Coordinates of N, CA and C in Angstrom, one line a residue:
M1 N 126.7 105.3 67.1 CA 127.7 105.6 68.0 C 128.0 107.2 67.9
I2 N 127.8 108.1 69.3 CA 128.4 109.2 69.1 C 129.9 109.3 69.3
S3 N 130.5 110.3 68.1 CA 131.5 110.4 68.0 C 132.2 111.4 69.3
D4 N 133.5 111.2 69.1 CA 134.2 112.0 70.5 C 133.9 113.5 70.2
Q5 N 133.8 113.9 69.0 CA 134.1 115.2 68.1 C 132.4 115.6 68.6
E6 N 131.5 114.9 68.7 CA 130.1 115.1 68.8 C 129.9 115.6 70.4
K7 N 130.5 114.5 71.0 CA 130.5 114.7 72.7 C 131.0 116.1 73.0
L8 N 132.0 116.7 72.3 CA 133.0 118.0 72.8 C 131.9 119.2 72.3
R9 N 131.1 118.9 71.4 CA 130.4 120.0 70.8 C 129.5 121.1 72.0
P10 N 129.0 120.4 73.1 CA 128.0 120.9 74.3 C 129.3 121.6 75.0
V11 N 130.3 121.0 75.1 CA 131.2 121.5 76.0 C 132.0 122.8 75.5
R12 N 132.1 122.8 74.3 CA 132.3 123.8 73.6 C 131.4 125.0 73.5
R13 N 130.5 124.9 73.2 CA 129.5 125.9 73.2 C 129.2 126.5 74.6
M14 N 129.4 125.7 75.6 CA 129.5 126.0 77.1 C 130.6 127.1 77.4
L15 N 132.1 126.8 77.0 CA 132.9 127.4 76.9 C 133.2 128.7 76.4
T16 N 132.4 128.7 75.0 CA 132.0 129.9 74.1 C 131.2 130.8 75.0
G17 N 130.1 130.4 75.7 CA 129.4 131.2 76.1 C 130.0 131.9 77.3
V18 N 130.6 131.4 78.0 CA 131.4 131.9 79.1 C 132.5 132.9 78.9
L19 N 133.1 132.6 77.9 CA 134.2 133.3 77.1 C 133.3 134.7 76.7
A20 N 132.3 134.5 76.2 CA 131.6 135.7 75.5 C 131.2 136.5 76.7
F21 N 130.8 135.9 78.0 CA 130.3 136.7 79.1 C 131.6 137.6 79.6
Q22 N 132.6 136.9 79.7 CA 133.9 137.2 80.0 C 134.4 138.6 79.5
L23 N 134.2 138.7 78.1 CA 134.4 139.7 77.2 C 133.6 140.7 77.4
V24 N 132.3 140.6 77.6 CA 131.1 141.8 77.8 C 131.8 142.1 79.3
L25 N 131.9 141.5 80.2 CA 132.4 142.2 81.5 C 133.7 142.9 81.6
A26 N 134.4 142.3 80.7 CA 135.7 143.1 80.7 C 135.6 144.2 79.9
A27 N 134.6 144.4 79.0 CA 134.1 145.5 78.1 C 133.7 146.8 79.3
F28 N 132.7 146.1 80.3 CA 132.1 147.1 81.1 C 133.1 147.6 82.1
L29 N 134.1 146.7 82.5 CA 135.1 147.1 83.4 C 136.1 148.1 82.7
F30 N 136.3 148.0 81.7 CA 137.4 149.0 81.1 C 136.4 150.3 80.8
L31 N 135.1 150.3 80.4 CA 134.3 151.5 80.2 C 134.3 152.3 81.5
S32 N 133.9 151.6 82.6 CA 133.8 152.3 83.5 C 135.0 152.6 84.3
D33 N 136.1 152.2 84.2 CA 137.4 152.4 84.4 C 138.1 153.9 84.0
I34 N 137.3 154.2 82.8 CA 138.0 155.3 81.8 C 137.6 156.7 82.6
G35 N 136.6 156.5 83.5 CA 136.3 157.7 84.1 C 135.4 157.5 85.3
R36 N 135.3 158.0 86.3 CA 134.4 157.9 87.4 C 133.1 158.0 86.9
D37 N 133.0 159.2 86.2 CA 131.5 159.7 85.9 C 130.9 159.2 84.5
F38 N 131.3 158.0 84.0 CA 130.9 157.1 82.9 C 129.3 156.8 83.3
S39 N 128.7 157.0 82.3 CA 127.2 156.4 82.7 C 126.7 155.9 81.2
L40 N 125.8 154.8 81.2 CA 125.1 154.8 80.1 C 124.1 155.7 79.5
P41 N 124.2 155.5 78.2 CA 123.3 156.7 77.5 C 121.7 156.6 78.1
T42 N 121.2 157.7 78.3 CA 119.9 157.7 78.8 C 119.2 158.5 77.8
T43 N 117.7 158.1 78.1 CA 116.9 158.8 77.2 C 115.7 159.9 77.7
G44 N 115.3 160.7 77.3 CA 114.2 161.4 78.1 C 114.9 163.0 78.2
P45 N 114.4 164.0 79.0 CA 114.7 165.4 79.0 C 115.7 165.3 80.3
R46 N 116.7 166.1 80.1 CA 117.9 166.1 80.9 C 117.3 167.1 82.1
A47 N 117.7 167.3 83.3 CA 117.4 168.1 84.2 C 118.1 169.5 83.9
P48 N 117.6 170.8 84.3 CA 117.9 172.3 84.1 C 119.4 172.0 84.6
G49 N 120.1 173.0 84.4 CA 121.6 173.2 84.8 C 121.5 173.5 86.3
F50 N 122.8 173.4 86.9 CA 122.9 173.6 88.1 C 122.5 175.2 88.6
E51 N 122.9 176.2 87.6 CA 122.8 177.2 87.7 C 121.4 178.1 88.1
Q52 N 120.4 177.2 87.6 CA 118.8 177.7 87.6 C 118.5 177.5 89.2
P53 N 117.8 178.7 89.2 CA 117.1 178.7 90.6 C 115.9 177.4 90.5
T54 N 115.8 177.4 91.9 CA 114.8 175.9 92.4 C 113.8 176.7 93.1
R55 N 112.5 175.9 92.9 CA 111.3 176.0 93.9 C 110.9 174.9 94.1
P56 N 109.9 175.1 95.2 CA 109.1 173.6 95.7 C 108.6 173.0 94.5
G57 N 108.8 171.5 94.3 CA 108.4 170.9 93.0 C 109.3 171.0 92.0
D58 N 110.0 171.8 91.9 CA 111.4 172.1 90.8 C 112.7 172.0 91.4
Q59 N 113.0 171.0 91.9 CA 114.2 171.0 92.8 C 115.4 169.9 92.2
T60 N 115.2 169.3 90.9 CA 116.1 168.5 90.2 C 117.2 169.1 89.5
R61 N 117.8 169.4 89.5 CA 118.9 169.9 88.8 C 120.6 169.0 88.1
R62 N 121.0 169.2 87.2 CA 122.2 168.7 86.7 C 123.2 168.7 87.6
Y63 N 124.1 167.5 88.0 CA 125.0 167.4 88.5 C 126.6 167.1 88.5
D64 N 127.5 168.1 88.4 CA 128.6 168.2 87.9 C 129.5 168.4 89.4
P65 N 130.5 167.2 89.6 CA 131.3 167.7 90.8 C 132.4 168.4 90.6
T66 N 132.6 169.3 89.5 CA 133.4 170.4 89.4 C 132.6 171.6 89.7
M67 N 131.5 171.8 89.7 CA 130.7 173.0 89.7 C 131.3 173.7 90.7
P68 N 131.1 175.1 90.6 CA 131.4 175.9 91.8 C 130.5 176.2 92.7
A69 N 129.6 177.3 92.9 CA 128.4 177.2 94.0 C 127.1 177.6 93.4
G70 N 126.2 178.3 94.3 CA 124.8 178.7 93.7 C 125.1 179.2 92.4
P71 N 123.3 179.5 92.1 CA 123.0 180.5 90.4 C 123.9 182.0 90.8
G72 N 124.7 182.3 89.8 CA 125.4 183.7 89.7 C 126.4 184.0 91.0
V73 N 127.0 182.7 91.4 CA 128.2 182.9 92.3 C 129.3 182.0 91.9
E74 N 130.3 183.0 91.5 CA 131.9 182.3 90.9 C 132.8 182.0 92.1
T75 N 132.9 181.0 92.6 CA 134.1 180.7 93.8 C 135.3 179.9 93.3
G76 N 135.6 180.0 91.8 CA 136.8 179.1 91.3 C 136.5 177.8 91.3
P77 N 137.5 177.0 90.8 CA 137.5 175.6 90.6 C 137.4 174.7 92.2
M78 N 136.5 173.9 92.1 CA 136.8 173.0 93.1 C 137.8 172.1 93.4
P79 N 138.6 172.3 94.7 CA 139.8 171.3 94.8 C 139.4 169.9 94.4
D80 N 140.3 169.0 93.7 CA 140.3 167.6 93.3 C 140.2 167.0 94.8
R81 N 140.7 167.1 95.9 CA 140.8 166.5 97.3 C 140.2 167.6 98.2
L82 N 139.7 166.8 99.4 CA 139.1 167.6 100.5 C 140.5 168.5 101.1
I83 N 140.4 169.6 101.7 CA 141.5 170.7 102.3 C 140.7 171.1 103.3
L84 N 141.4 171.0 104.6 CA 140.9 171.7 105.7 C 141.6 173.0 106.2
D85 N 141.3 174.1 106.1 CA 142.1 175.3 106.2 C 141.2 176.1 107.3
P86 N 142.1 176.7 108.3 CA 141.4 178.0 109.2 C 141.0 179.1 108.7
V87 N 139.8 179.4 108.9 CA 139.4 180.7 108.5 C 139.5 182.1 109.5
D88 N 139.2 181.4 110.7 CA 139.7 182.4 111.7 C 139.9 181.6 113.0
G89 N 139.8 182.0 114.2 CA 140.2 181.3 115.3 C 138.9 180.2 115.6
S90 N 137.8 180.5 115.2 CA 136.5 179.8 115.6 C 136.0 179.0 114.6
V91 N 136.6 179.1 113.1 CA 135.8 178.3 111.7 C 137.1 177.9 110.9
A92 N 136.7 176.5 110.9 CA 137.8 175.8 109.8 C 137.0 175.6 108.5
L93 N 137.6 175.9 107.3 CA 136.7 175.7 105.8 C 137.1 174.3 105.6
L94 N 136.3 173.2 105.2 CA 136.5 171.9 104.7 C 135.8 172.1 103.3
T95 N 136.6 172.2 102.2 CA 136.3 172.4 100.9 C 137.0 171.3 99.9
G96 N 136.2 170.8 98.9 CA 136.7 169.9 97.8 C 136.0 168.8 97.9
R97 N 136.4 168.1 96.9 CA 135.6 166.6 96.3 C 136.2 165.9 97.3
I98 N 135.4 164.8 97.7 CA 135.9 163.9 98.5 C 136.1 162.6 98.2
E99 N 137.4 162.5 98.1 CA 138.1 161.0 97.4 C 138.4 160.2 98.4
A100 N 138.5 158.9 97.7 CA 139.0 157.7 98.7 C 140.1 158.0 99.5
G101 N 140.3 157.8 101.0 CA 141.8 158.3 101.3 C 141.3 159.3 102.2
D102 N 140.7 160.2 101.9 CA 140.4 161.7 102.7 C 139.8 161.4 103.9
G103 N 139.3 160.3 104.1 CA 138.5 160.0 105.6 C 139.4 160.3 106.5
E104 N 140.4 159.3 106.5 CA 141.3 159.2 107.8 C 142.2 160.5 107.7
R105 N 142.7 161.1 106.5 CA 143.7 162.1 106.9 C 142.6 163.5 107.2
I106 N 141.4 163.5 106.6 CA 140.7 164.8 107.5 C 140.4 164.4 108.8
A107 N 140.0 163.2 109.0 CA 139.7 162.9 110.3 C 140.7 163.3 111.4
T108 N 142.0 162.9 111.1 CA 143.1 163.4 111.9 C 143.2 165.0 112.2
Q109 N 143.0 165.5 110.9 CA 143.2 167.4 111.1 C 142.0 167.8 111.6
I110 N 140.9 167.1 111.8 CA 139.6 167.6 112.4 C 140.0 167.7 113.9
A111 N 140.5 166.4 114.4 CA 140.6 166.0 115.7 C 141.5 166.9 116.4
A112 N 142.6 167.5 115.3 CA 144.1 168.3 116.2 C 143.3 170.1 115.7
S113 N 142.2 170.4 115.0 CA 141.9 171.4 114.8 C 141.6 172.4 116.0
P114 N 141.7 173.4 116.6 CA 141.2 174.0 117.9 C 139.8 174.8 117.1
A115 N 139.5 174.9 115.9 CA 138.2 175.7 115.6 C 136.9 174.8 116.0
P116 N 135.9 175.4 116.7 CA 134.9 174.6 117.1 C 133.6 174.3 115.8
T117 N 133.7 175.0 114.9 CA 133.0 175.1 114.0 C 133.9 174.8 112.6
I118 N 133.0 173.7 111.8 CA 133.7 173.3 110.5 C 132.8 173.9 109.5
A119 N 133.0 174.9 108.8 CA 132.2 175.3 107.5 C 132.4 174.3 106.3
I120 N 131.6 174.0 105.7 CA 131.6 172.9 104.4 C 131.2 173.1 103.2
H121 N 132.1 173.0 102.1 CA 131.6 173.4 100.6 C 132.3 172.2 99.9
S122 N 131.4 171.7 99.6 CA 131.8 170.3 98.9 C 130.7 169.9 98.0
P123 N 131.2 169.2 96.8 CA 130.2 168.8 95.7 C 130.0 167.0 96.2
G124 N 130.6 166.6 97.0 CA 130.4 165.3 97.4 C 131.7 164.2 97.0
G125 N 131.3 162.9 96.8 CA 132.5 161.8 96.4 C 132.1 160.8 97.1
S126 N 133.1 160.4 97.7 CA 133.4 158.7 98.3 C 132.2 158.9 99.7
V127 N 131.2 158.0 99.8 CA 130.5 157.6 100.7 C 131.0 157.5 102.4
R128 N 131.9 156.4 102.3 CA 132.6 155.8 103.0 C 133.3 156.8 104.0
D129 N 134.1 157.4 103.1 CA 135.0 158.6 103.4 C 134.3 159.9 104.2
A130 N 133.1 160.4 103.6 CA 132.4 160.9 104.2 C 131.8 160.6 105.5
L131 N 131.1 159.4 105.5 CA 130.6 159.1 107.0 C 132.0 158.8 107.9
E132 N 133.1 158.8 107.7 CA 134.4 158.6 108.6 C 134.6 160.2 108.9
I133 N 134.5 160.7 108.1 CA 134.7 162.5 108.4 C 133.6 162.9 109.4
G134 N 132.6 162.5 109.0 CA 131.2 162.7 109.8 C 131.4 162.3 111.2
R135 N 131.8 161.2 111.4 CA 132.0 160.5 112.7 C 133.1 161.3 113.6
A136 N 134.2 161.8 112.7 CA 135.2 162.7 113.6 C 134.8 163.8 114.0
I137 N 134.0 164.5 113.1 CA 133.5 165.8 113.6 C 132.7 165.5 114.9
R138 N 131.6 164.5 115.0 CA 130.8 164.6 116.1 C 131.9 164.2 117.2
Q139 N 132.8 163.3 117.1 CA 133.8 162.8 118.2 C 134.1 164.1 119.0
A140 N 134.6 164.9 118.0 CA 135.2 166.2 118.5 C 134.3 167.3 119.0
G141 N 133.1 167.1 118.7 CA 132.0 168.0 119.2 C 132.1 169.4 118.5
K142 N 132.3 169.3 117.3 CA 132.2 170.3 116.7 C 130.6 170.8 115.9
A143 N 130.8 171.9 115.6 CA 129.3 172.4 115.0 C 129.5 172.2 113.4
T144 N 128.5 172.2 112.4 CA 128.8 172.5 111.1 C 128.3 173.5 110.5
I145 N 128.5 174.3 109.4 CA 127.9 175.5 109.0 C 128.0 175.2 107.3
I146 N 127.0 175.9 106.5 CA 127.3 176.1 105.2 C 127.1 177.2 104.8
R147 N 127.9 178.1 104.2 CA 127.8 179.6 104.1 C 127.0 179.8 102.8
D148 N 126.9 181.2 102.7 CA 125.8 182.1 101.8 C 126.2 181.3 100.6
A149 N 125.6 180.9 99.5 CA 126.0 180.3 98.3 C 127.0 179.3 98.0
E150 N 127.1 178.8 99.1 CA 128.0 177.5 98.8 C 127.2 176.1 99.1
V151 N 127.8 175.1 98.6 CA 127.1 174.0 98.5 C 127.6 172.6 99.2
C152 N 126.7 171.8 99.4 CA 127.1 170.7 100.0 C 126.1 169.4 99.5
L153 N 126.8 168.3 98.6 CA 125.9 167.8 97.5 C 126.4 166.4 97.8
S154 N 125.4 165.4 97.2 CA 126.0 164.1 97.2 C 126.3 163.3 98.4
A155 N 127.6 163.2 98.9 CA 127.8 162.4 100.0 C 128.2 163.4 100.9
C156 N 128.2 164.6 100.8 CA 128.7 165.8 101.7 C 127.5 165.9 102.8
P157 N 126.4 165.9 102.4 CA 125.3 166.1 103.4 C 125.5 165.3 104.8
Y158 N 126.2 163.9 104.7 CA 126.5 162.8 105.8 C 127.5 163.9 106.7
I159 N 128.3 164.5 106.0 CA 129.4 165.2 106.7 C 128.7 166.3 107.6
F160 N 128.1 167.2 107.0 CA 127.1 168.3 107.6 C 126.1 167.6 108.6
A161 N 125.5 166.7 108.6 CA 124.6 165.7 109.4 C 125.3 165.5 110.7
A162 N 126.8 165.6 110.9 CA 127.2 165.1 112.5 C 127.6 166.3 113.0
G163 N 127.2 167.7 112.6 CA 127.6 168.6 113.6 C 126.9 168.7 114.7
T164 N 127.2 169.0 116.0 CA 126.6 169.1 117.4 C 125.2 170.3 117.0
T165 N 125.6 171.1 116.1 CA 124.5 172.2 115.7 C 124.9 172.1 114.2
R166 N 123.9 172.6 113.5 CA 123.8 172.7 112.2 C 123.2 173.6 111.5
T167 N 123.9 174.8 110.8 CA 123.4 175.7 110.0 C 123.7 176.0 108.7
A168 N 122.7 176.2 108.1 CA 123.0 176.3 106.7 C 122.3 178.0 106.3
A169 N 122.9 178.6 105.6 CA 122.6 180.0 104.9 C 121.4 179.8 104.0
E170 N 120.6 180.8 103.9 CA 119.7 180.6 103.0 C 119.7 180.7 101.7
D171 N 120.8 181.0 101.2 CA 121.3 180.7 99.6 C 122.3 179.5 99.5
A172 N 122.2 178.7 100.8 CA 123.3 177.5 100.7 C 122.6 176.3 99.8
R173 N 123.1 175.6 99.1 CA 122.6 174.7 98.5 C 122.9 173.1 99.0
I174 N 122.0 172.5 99.4 CA 122.3 171.1 100.1 C 121.3 170.1 99.1
G175 N 122.2 169.1 98.3 CA 121.4 168.1 97.6 C 121.7 166.8 97.8
V176 N 121.1 165.9 97.5 CA 121.2 164.3 97.5 C 120.7 163.6 96.5
H177 N 121.6 162.6 96.1 CA 121.2 161.6 95.0 C 121.5 160.4 95.2
Q178 N 121.4 159.5 94.3 CA 121.7 157.9 94.3 C 123.2 158.1 94.1
H179 N 123.8 157.2 95.0 CA 125.5 157.1 94.8 C 125.7 155.7 95.1
Y180 N 127.3 155.3 94.8 CA 127.5 154.0 94.9 C 128.7 153.7 96.0
Y181 N 129.0 152.6 96.3 CA 130.0 152.5 97.5 C 131.2 151.6 97.1
G182 N 131.2 151.6 95.8 CA 132.9 151.2 95.5 C 133.5 151.8 94.5
E183 N 134.6 151.2 94.1 CA 135.5 152.0 93.0 C 134.4 152.1 91.9
N184 N 133.6 151.0 91.2 CA 133.2 150.9 90.2 C 132.0 151.8 90.2
T185 N 131.9 152.4 89.2 CA 130.6 153.4 88.7 C 129.1 152.6 88.2
L186 N 129.6 151.5 87.6 CA 128.7 151.0 86.4 C 128.2 149.7 86.9
L187 N 128.9 149.0 87.2 CA 128.7 147.5 87.7 C 128.0 147.2 88.9
P188 N 127.9 148.0 90.2 CA 127.1 147.7 91.2 C 125.7 147.1 91.0
A189 N 125.2 148.1 90.4 CA 123.8 148.1 90.0 C 123.1 146.6 90.1
F190 N 124.1 145.7 89.3 CA 123.8 144.3 89.2 C 124.7 143.3 89.6
L191 N 125.9 143.7 89.8 CA 126.8 142.6 90.5 C 126.7 142.8 91.8
A192 N 126.5 143.7 92.7 CA 126.9 144.2 94.1 C 125.8 145.0 94.5
V193 N 124.5 144.2 94.6 CA 123.4 144.5 95.4 C 123.6 144.6 96.4
Q194 N 124.1 143.7 97.1 CA 124.3 143.4 98.4 C 125.1 144.6 99.0
D195 N 126.2 145.1 98.5 CA 127.2 146.0 98.8 C 126.2 147.5 99.1
I196 N 125.5 147.6 98.0 CA 124.6 148.9 98.0 C 123.5 148.7 99.0
Q197 N 122.8 147.6 99.2 CA 122.2 147.8 100.4 C 122.7 147.8 101.6
R198 N 123.8 147.1 101.8 CA 124.8 147.3 103.3 C 125.2 148.6 103.4
G199 N 125.2 149.6 102.0 CA 126.0 150.9 102.4 C 124.7 151.9 102.6
Q200 N 123.5 151.6 102.1 CA 122.3 152.2 102.4 C 122.1 152.0 103.8
G201 N 122.2 151.0 104.4 CA 121.9 150.5 105.8 C 122.8 151.5 106.6
E202 N 124.3 151.6 106.1 CA 125.2 152.4 107.1 C 124.8 153.8 107.2
V203 N 124.2 154.3 106.1 CA 123.9 155.9 106.0 C 122.9 156.1 106.8
M204 N 121.9 155.3 106.5 CA 120.4 155.5 107.3 C 121.1 155.3 108.9
R205 N 121.7 154.5 109.2 CA 122.3 154.3 110.8 C 122.9 155.4 111.4
H206 N 123.9 155.9 110.4 CA 124.9 157.3 110.6 C 123.9 158.4 110.8
L207 N 122.8 158.8 109.9 CA 121.7 159.7 110.0 C 121.2 159.9 111.4
D208 N 120.7 158.5 111.8 CA 119.8 158.3 112.9 C 120.7 158.5 114.0
Q209 N 121.7 158.1 113.9 CA 122.9 158.3 115.2 C 123.2 160.1 115.4
M210 N 123.0 160.7 114.2 CA 123.5 162.2 114.3 C 122.0 163.0 114.7
G211 N 121.0 162.2 114.9 CA 119.7 162.9 115.0 C 119.0 163.5 113.9
V212 N 119.3 163.0 112.5 CA 118.8 163.5 111.2 C 117.7 162.0 110.8
D213 N 116.5 162.5 110.4 CA 115.6 161.5 109.9 C 116.2 160.9 108.9
P214 N 116.6 159.5 108.9 CA 116.6 158.9 107.5 C 115.8 159.0 106.6
M215 N 114.5 159.3 106.4 CA 113.5 159.5 105.4 C 114.2 160.6 104.3
L216 N 115.4 161.3 104.9 CA 116.0 162.4 104.1 C 116.3 161.4 102.9
L217 N 116.9 160.2 102.8 CA 117.2 159.5 101.7 C 116.3 159.2 100.9
T218 N 115.0 159.2 100.9 CA 114.1 159.1 99.7 C 114.2 159.9 98.8
H219 N 114.6 161.2 98.6 CA 114.9 161.5 97.6 C 116.0 161.6 96.9
G220 N 117.1 161.2 97.8 CA 118.3 160.8 97.0 C 118.1 159.5 96.0
L221 N 117.5 158.3 96.8 CA 117.0 157.3 95.9 C 116.2 157.1 94.6
S222 N 115.5 158.4 94.6 CA 114.7 158.6 93.3 C 115.4 159.5 92.3
T223 N 116.8 160.0 92.7 CA 117.3 160.9 91.9 C 118.5 160.5 91.2
P224 N 118.6 160.2 89.8 CA 119.6 159.4 89.3 C 121.1 160.2 89.5
P225 N 122.3 159.3 89.5 CA 123.6 160.1 89.8 C 124.0 161.3 89.2
Q226 N 123.4 161.2 87.7 CA 124.0 162.4 87.0 C 123.0 163.8 87.4
S227 N 122.0 163.4 88.1 CA 121.3 164.9 88.7 C 121.3 164.8 90.2
I228 N 121.1 165.8 90.6 CA 121.0 166.2 92.4 C 119.6 166.9 92.6
Y229 N 119.0 166.5 94.1 CA 118.1 166.7 94.2 C 118.2 168.1 95.3
I230 N 117.9 169.2 94.9 CA 118.2 170.4 96.2 C 116.8 170.1 97.1
L231 N 117.4 170.5 98.4 CA 116.2 170.4 99.2 C 115.9 171.9 99.6
T232 N 114.7 171.9 100.0 CA 114.1 173.3 100.3 C 114.4 173.4 102.0
R233 N 114.3 174.5 102.1 CA 114.3 175.2 103.7 C 113.3 174.3 104.6
E234 N 112.2 174.0 104.0 CA 111.4 173.3 104.8 C 111.9 171.8 104.7
E235 N 112.3 171.1 104.0 CA 112.9 169.9 104.1 C 113.8 169.7 104.9
L236 N 114.8 170.8 105.0 CA 116.0 170.8 105.8 C 115.5 170.7 107.2
E237 N 114.3 171.3 107.6 CA 114.1 171.6 109.1 C 113.2 170.5 109.3
S238 N 112.3 169.7 108.5 CA 111.4 168.6 108.8 C 112.5 167.4 109.0
Y239 N 113.3 167.2 108.1 CA 114.3 166.3 108.3 C 115.2 166.4 109.6
D240 N 115.1 167.4 110.1 CA 116.4 167.7 111.0 C 117.6 168.0 110.9
L241 N 117.6 168.3 109.5 CA 119.3 168.5 108.9 C 119.8 169.6 109.5
V242 N 118.9 170.8 109.7 CA 119.5 172.1 110.3 C 118.9 172.0 111.5
T243 N 119.4 172.7 112.6 CA 119.0 172.6 113.9 C 118.8 174.2 114.3
E244 N 119.5 175.0 113.3 CA 119.2 176.7 113.8 C 119.1 177.0 112.4

């Protein structure tokens, strides 16, 4: 006869396994909440520093959202949140990191701005907020520009893509990489695949609606989040990301 104690052993093993999984999951959540830029250690060569010049075939550089501008250009620290300030009567400058909640705030400011052109200088950030800002720019019928030695990286190109006309200086740097769609930077890869795929679909639809070739995303999908792929002038033109 099997004792009650022996009957409970499989249940205890199962509960122990569930508890162990929950502890591991909690550890991942804790580590990822320490900082937005936490990532697992990787092996292999690191990409060259962002300050290094690029050339066709050598376009991947290290990504740091606090970086200033292009090689040899110092513009000061990047604002932690997006700021829209008038430059003159025809241009307003949108600069800083794109944080959650910036979309609605900046969209309201863009709608109220009399400037017909939005200059952009941003290392990127929240994809959803970038898409919301982009839609506001297109609805307001504004052009977008990226000035000499300034940057538009990560989610920022989705804002730039919304301009009715889109101009980038020769020394501007526009770059893409893999991104996430939620608050957590570590877990979505294996716990929110559906959300990631849905987010990629939203970005592709956005680019298509703005007249930009969604194949632009192929470079981002193959570039890890800690690196950035700098698009060449030929690529900017072939994907219709620039119109002038």
